[in-house]
Short mmCIF file of N, CA, C and O in Angstrom, two decimals:
data_model
loop_
_atom_site.label_atom_id
_atom_site.label_comp_id
_atom_site.label_asym_id
_atom_site.label_seq_id
_atom_site.Cartn_x
_atom_site.Cartn_y
_atom_site.Cartn_z
N MET T 1 -5.72 11.30 -4.82
CA MET T 1 -6.20 10.04 -3.89
C MET T 1 -7.50 9.61 -4.18
O MET T 1 -7.58 8.34 -4.23
N LYS T 2 -8.18 10.34 -5.15
CA LYS T 2 -9.71 9.63 -5.63
C LYS T 2 -9.47 8.69 -6.51
O LYS T 2 -10.20 7.84 -6.69
N LYS T 3 -8.30 8.85 -7.31
CA LYS T 3 -8.14 7.84 -8.39
C LYS T 3 -7.39 6.44 -7.91
O LYS T 3 -7.29 5.42 -8.53
N THR T 4 -7.03 6.42 -6.58
CA THR T 4 -6.38 5.30 -5.97
C THR T 4 -7.43 3.89 -5.64
O THR T 4 -8.53 4.38 -5.15
N GLU T 5 -6.97 2.87 -6.14
CA GLU T 5 -8.02 1.63 -5.87
C GLU T 5 -7.91 1.07 -4.45
O GLU T 5 -9.03 0.79 -3.94
N HIS T 6 -6.90 1.07 -3.92
CA HIS T 6 -6.64 0.57 -2.50
C HIS T 6 -5.20 1.14 -1.97
O HIS T 6 -4.43 1.36 -2.71
N ILE T 7 -5.29 1.10 -0.66
CA ILE T 7 -4.06 1.73 0.18
C ILE T 7 -3.83 0.68 1.11
O ILE T 7 -4.73 0.18 1.79
N ALA T 8 -2.36 0.54 1.19
CA ALA T 8 -1.99 -0.37 2.34
C ALA T 8 -1.29 0.88 3.38
O ALA T 8 -0.27 1.36 3.14
N SER T 9 -1.74 0.62 4.53
CA SER T 9 -1.27 1.59 5.64
C SER T 9 -0.28 0.93 6.60
O SER T 9 -0.71 -0.32 6.76
N VAL T 10 0.57 1.64 7.04
CA VAL T 10 1.35 0.93 8.12
C VAL T 10 1.04 1.10 9.61
O VAL T 10 1.58 0.37 10.34
N SER T 11 -0.03 1.45 9.69
CA SER T 11 -0.58 1.65 11.30
C SER T 11 -2.08 2.02 11.15
O SER T 11 -2.67 2.50 10.12
N LYS T 12 -2.79 1.65 12.18
CA LYS T 12 -4.27 1.99 12.21
C LYS T 12 -4.43 3.29 12.33
O LYS T 12 -5.32 4.13 11.88
N ALA T 13 -3.55 4.18 13.05
CA ALA T 13 -3.88 5.62 13.06
C ALA T 13 -3.63 6.34 11.77
O ALA T 13 -4.12 7.45 11.45
N THR T 14 -2.44 5.86 11.11
CA THR T 14 -2.53 6.34 9.67
C THR T 14 -3.62 6.07 8.76
O THR T 14 -4.19 6.95 8.07
N ALA T 15 -4.28 4.93 8.92
CA ALA T 15 -5.35 4.44 8.18
C ALA T 15 -6.60 5.52 8.67
O ALA T 15 -7.51 5.95 7.76
N GLU T 16 -6.57 5.74 10.13
CA GLU T 16 -7.83 6.74 10.36
C GLU T 16 -7.58 8.13 9.84
O GLU T 16 -8.59 8.88 9.68
N ASP T 17 -6.31 8.59 9.69
CA ASP T 17 -5.96 9.66 9.32
C ASP T 17 -6.48 9.86 7.79
O ASP T 17 -6.99 11.15 7.28
N LEU T 18 -6.28 8.88 7.06
CA LEU T 18 -6.59 8.88 5.58
C LEU T 18 -8.14 8.90 5.51
O LEU T 18 -8.75 9.74 4.65
N VAL T 19 -8.90 8.36 6.40
CA VAL T 19 -10.37 8.39 6.36
C VAL T 19 -10.88 9.79 6.75
O VAL T 19 -11.61 10.51 6.03
N LYS T 20 -10.16 10.55 7.83
CA LYS T 20 -10.65 11.62 8.35
C LYS T 20 -10.30 12.97 7.52
O LYS T 20 -10.99 13.79 7.40
N TYR T 21 -9.07 12.92 6.99
CA TYR T 21 -8.50 14.00 6.26
C TYR T 21 -8.66 14.04 4.88
O TYR T 21 -8.73 15.00 4.11
N PHE T 22 -8.78 12.77 4.25
CA PHE T 22 -8.83 12.60 2.70
C PHE T 22 -10.07 12.03 2.14
O PHE T 22 -10.43 11.76 1.00
N ASN T 23 -11.04 11.71 3.09
CA ASN T 23 -12.30 11.20 2.97
C ASN T 23 -12.34 9.64 1.85
O ASN T 23 -12.90 9.33 1.16
N ILE T 24 -11.21 8.83 2.63
CA ILE T 24 -11.03 7.56 1.84
C ILE T 24 -11.94 6.81 2.71
O ILE T 24 -12.09 6.62 3.68
N LEU T 25 -12.69 5.83 1.85
CA LEU T 25 -13.38 4.80 2.32
C LEU T 25 -12.56 3.91 3.11
O LEU T 25 -11.84 3.16 2.62
N PRO T 26 -12.83 3.41 4.45
CA PRO T 26 -12.20 2.64 5.16
C PRO T 26 -11.88 1.22 4.44
O PRO T 26 -11.15 0.44 4.51
N SER T 27 -13.07 0.75 3.66
CA SER T 27 -13.11 -0.49 2.89
C SER T 27 -11.90 -0.44 1.64
O SER T 27 -11.61 -1.53 1.36
N LYS T 28 -11.36 0.68 1.43
CA LYS T 28 -10.28 0.76 0.56
C LYS T 28 -8.86 0.98 1.20
O LYS T 28 -7.86 1.15 0.53
N ILE T 29 -8.66 0.59 2.63
CA ILE T 29 -7.51 0.54 3.11
C ILE T 29 -7.32 -0.73 3.83
O ILE T 29 -8.23 -1.13 4.42
N THR T 30 -6.15 -1.19 3.82
CA THR T 30 -5.54 -2.40 4.58
C THR T 30 -4.55 -1.96 5.38
O THR T 30 -3.61 -1.33 5.05
N VAL T 31 -4.66 -2.35 6.71
CA VAL T 31 -3.61 -1.95 7.65
C VAL T 31 -2.35 -3.15 7.38
O VAL T 31 -2.78 -4.34 7.93
N LEU T 32 -1.31 -2.74 7.24
CA LEU T 32 -0.27 -3.78 7.21
C LEU T 32 0.31 -4.12 8.57
O LEU T 32 0.76 -2.85 9.20
N HIS T 33 0.65 -5.23 8.96
CA HIS T 33 1.35 -5.16 10.42
C HIS T 33 2.90 -5.18 10.03
O HIS T 33 3.22 -5.69 9.19
N VAL T 34 3.59 -5.09 11.10
CA VAL T 34 5.17 -4.81 11.10
C VAL T 34 5.56 -6.23 10.82
O VAL T 34 5.34 -7.30 11.30
N GLY T 35 6.55 -6.08 9.88
CA GLY T 35 7.40 -7.38 9.33
C GLY T 35 6.99 -7.74 7.98
O GLY T 35 5.88 -7.31 7.56
N VAL T 36 7.69 -8.65 7.19
CA VAL T 36 7.40 -9.18 6.12
C VAL T 36 7.58 -10.46 6.00
O VAL T 36 8.47 -11.13 6.59
N GLU T 37 6.36 -11.29 5.31
CA GLU T 37 6.51 -12.69 5.28
C GLU T 37 7.24 -12.83 4.13
O GLU T 37 7.13 -12.53 2.91
N GLN T 38 8.35 -13.80 4.40
CA GLN T 38 9.32 -14.17 3.17
C GLN T 38 8.41 -15.46 2.52
O GLN T 38 8.02 -16.51 3.09
N LYS T 39 8.58 -15.52 1.31
CA LYS T 39 7.95 -16.62 0.45
C LYS T 39 8.77 -16.86 -0.76
O LYS T 39 9.31 -15.99 -1.50
N SER T 40 9.40 -18.08 -0.88
CA SER T 40 10.35 -18.49 -1.88
C SER T 40 9.53 -18.66 -3.31
O SER T 40 8.32 -19.24 -3.27
N VAL T 41 10.00 -18.59 -4.36
CA VAL T 41 9.67 -18.59 -5.69
C VAL T 41 10.44 -19.73 -6.46
O VAL T 41 11.50 -19.47 -6.52
N GLU T 42 9.82 -20.49 -7.00
CA GLU T 42 10.43 -21.88 -7.48
C GLU T 42 10.79 -21.46 -9.04
O GLU T 42 11.80 -21.79 -9.53
N THR T 43 9.61 -20.69 -9.80
CA THR T 43 10.08 -20.46 -11.27
C THR T 43 9.72 -19.15 -11.58
O THR T 43 8.82 -18.63 -10.85
N ALA T 44 10.23 -18.52 -12.88
CA ALA T 44 9.77 -17.35 -13.15
C ALA T 44 8.37 -17.18 -13.33
O ALA T 44 7.70 -16.24 -13.23
N GLU T 45 7.64 -18.33 -13.92
CA GLU T 45 6.24 -18.44 -14.10
C GLU T 45 5.30 -17.95 -12.87
O GLU T 45 4.31 -17.23 -13.03
N GLU T 46 5.81 -18.49 -11.74
CA GLU T 46 5.08 -18.22 -10.57
C GLU T 46 5.32 -16.65 -10.31
O GLU T 46 4.42 -15.95 -9.51
N MET T 47 6.39 -15.93 -10.73
CA MET T 47 6.41 -14.47 -10.23
C MET T 47 5.60 -13.72 -11.45
O MET T 47 5.59 -12.29 -11.28
N SER T 48 5.11 -14.12 -12.53
CA SER T 48 4.41 -13.39 -13.79
C SER T 48 3.03 -12.80 -13.17
O SER T 48 2.30 -13.49 -12.13
N PHE T 49 2.51 -11.75 -13.54
CA PHE T 49 1.30 -11.03 -13.22
C PHE T 49 1.01 -10.25 -14.53
O PHE T 49 1.56 -10.01 -15.46
N GLU T 50 -0.54 -10.16 -14.35
CA GLU T 50 -0.95 -9.33 -15.50
C GLU T 50 -1.50 -7.90 -15.03
O GLU T 50 -1.54 -7.69 -13.95
N GLY T 51 -0.99 -6.76 -16.02
CA GLY T 51 -1.41 -5.46 -15.46
C GLY T 51 -0.41 -5.06 -15.26
O GLY T 51 1.08 -5.28 -15.16
N VAL T 52 -0.66 -3.80 -14.56
CA VAL T 52 0.67 -2.78 -14.23
C VAL T 52 0.16 -2.60 -12.63
O VAL T 52 -0.86 -2.42 -12.17
N HIS T 53 1.17 -2.87 -11.72
CA HIS T 53 1.04 -2.61 -10.32
C HIS T 53 2.23 -1.65 -9.81
O HIS T 53 3.40 -1.76 -10.09
N LEU T 54 1.70 -0.74 -9.31
CA LEU T 54 2.73 0.27 -8.44
C LEU T 54 2.58 0.06 -6.89
O LEU T 54 1.55 0.02 -6.35
N VAL T 55 3.98 -0.11 -6.44
CA VAL T 55 3.94 -0.39 -4.94
C VAL T 55 5.02 0.64 -4.43
O VAL T 55 6.21 0.51 -5.06
N HIS T 56 4.62 1.37 -3.46
CA HIS T 56 5.58 2.37 -2.87
C HIS T 56 5.49 2.18 -1.46
O HIS T 56 4.51 1.99 -0.71
N VAL T 57 6.95 1.78 -0.92
CA VAL T 57 6.99 1.47 0.76
C VAL T 57 7.79 2.76 1.13
O VAL T 57 8.92 2.87 0.75
N GLY T 58 7.21 3.47 2.08
CA GLY T 58 7.85 4.48 2.68
C GLY T 58 7.06 5.83 2.44
O GLY T 58 6.12 5.93 1.69
N GLY T 59 7.63 6.89 2.69
CA GLY T 59 7.03 8.25 2.47
C GLY T 59 7.22 8.76 1.49
O GLY T 59 8.57 8.73 1.05
N PHE T 60 6.41 9.76 0.70
CA PHE T 60 7.06 10.69 -0.34
C PHE T 60 7.58 11.86 0.39
O PHE T 60 6.76 12.61 0.62
N SER T 61 8.75 11.81 0.71
CA SER T 61 9.35 12.88 1.42
C SER T 61 10.58 13.48 0.76
O SER T 61 11.36 12.41 0.02
N PHE T 62 11.07 14.65 0.86
CA PHE T 62 12.59 15.09 0.39
C PHE T 62 13.70 14.25 0.70
O PHE T 62 14.62 13.66 0.04
N GLU T 63 13.64 14.07 2.14
CA GLU T 63 14.67 13.27 2.81
C GLU T 63 15.00 11.78 2.20
O GLU T 63 15.93 11.50 2.24
N LYS T 64 13.89 11.33 1.84
CA LYS T 64 14.00 9.83 1.16
C LYS T 64 14.23 9.81 -0.21
O LYS T 64 14.39 8.76 -0.98
N ASN T 65 14.17 10.88 -0.96
CA ASN T 65 14.35 11.09 -2.37
C ASN T 65 13.23 10.51 -2.96
O ASN T 65 13.60 9.80 -3.97
#
């Protein structure tokens, strides 16, 4: 967790737990609200980005594989 640049939490309670139990700075956590904003993309160039991004949605648990 110390090497993590930023965390997106699914609830305020989870964000508070990360601060309390893992000593993560609150400024490194963003709480995402329920729902996903849809955005259309016109061209492949609009989808390009530099660098490597890892996005994980869900829990790291055996049941979810």
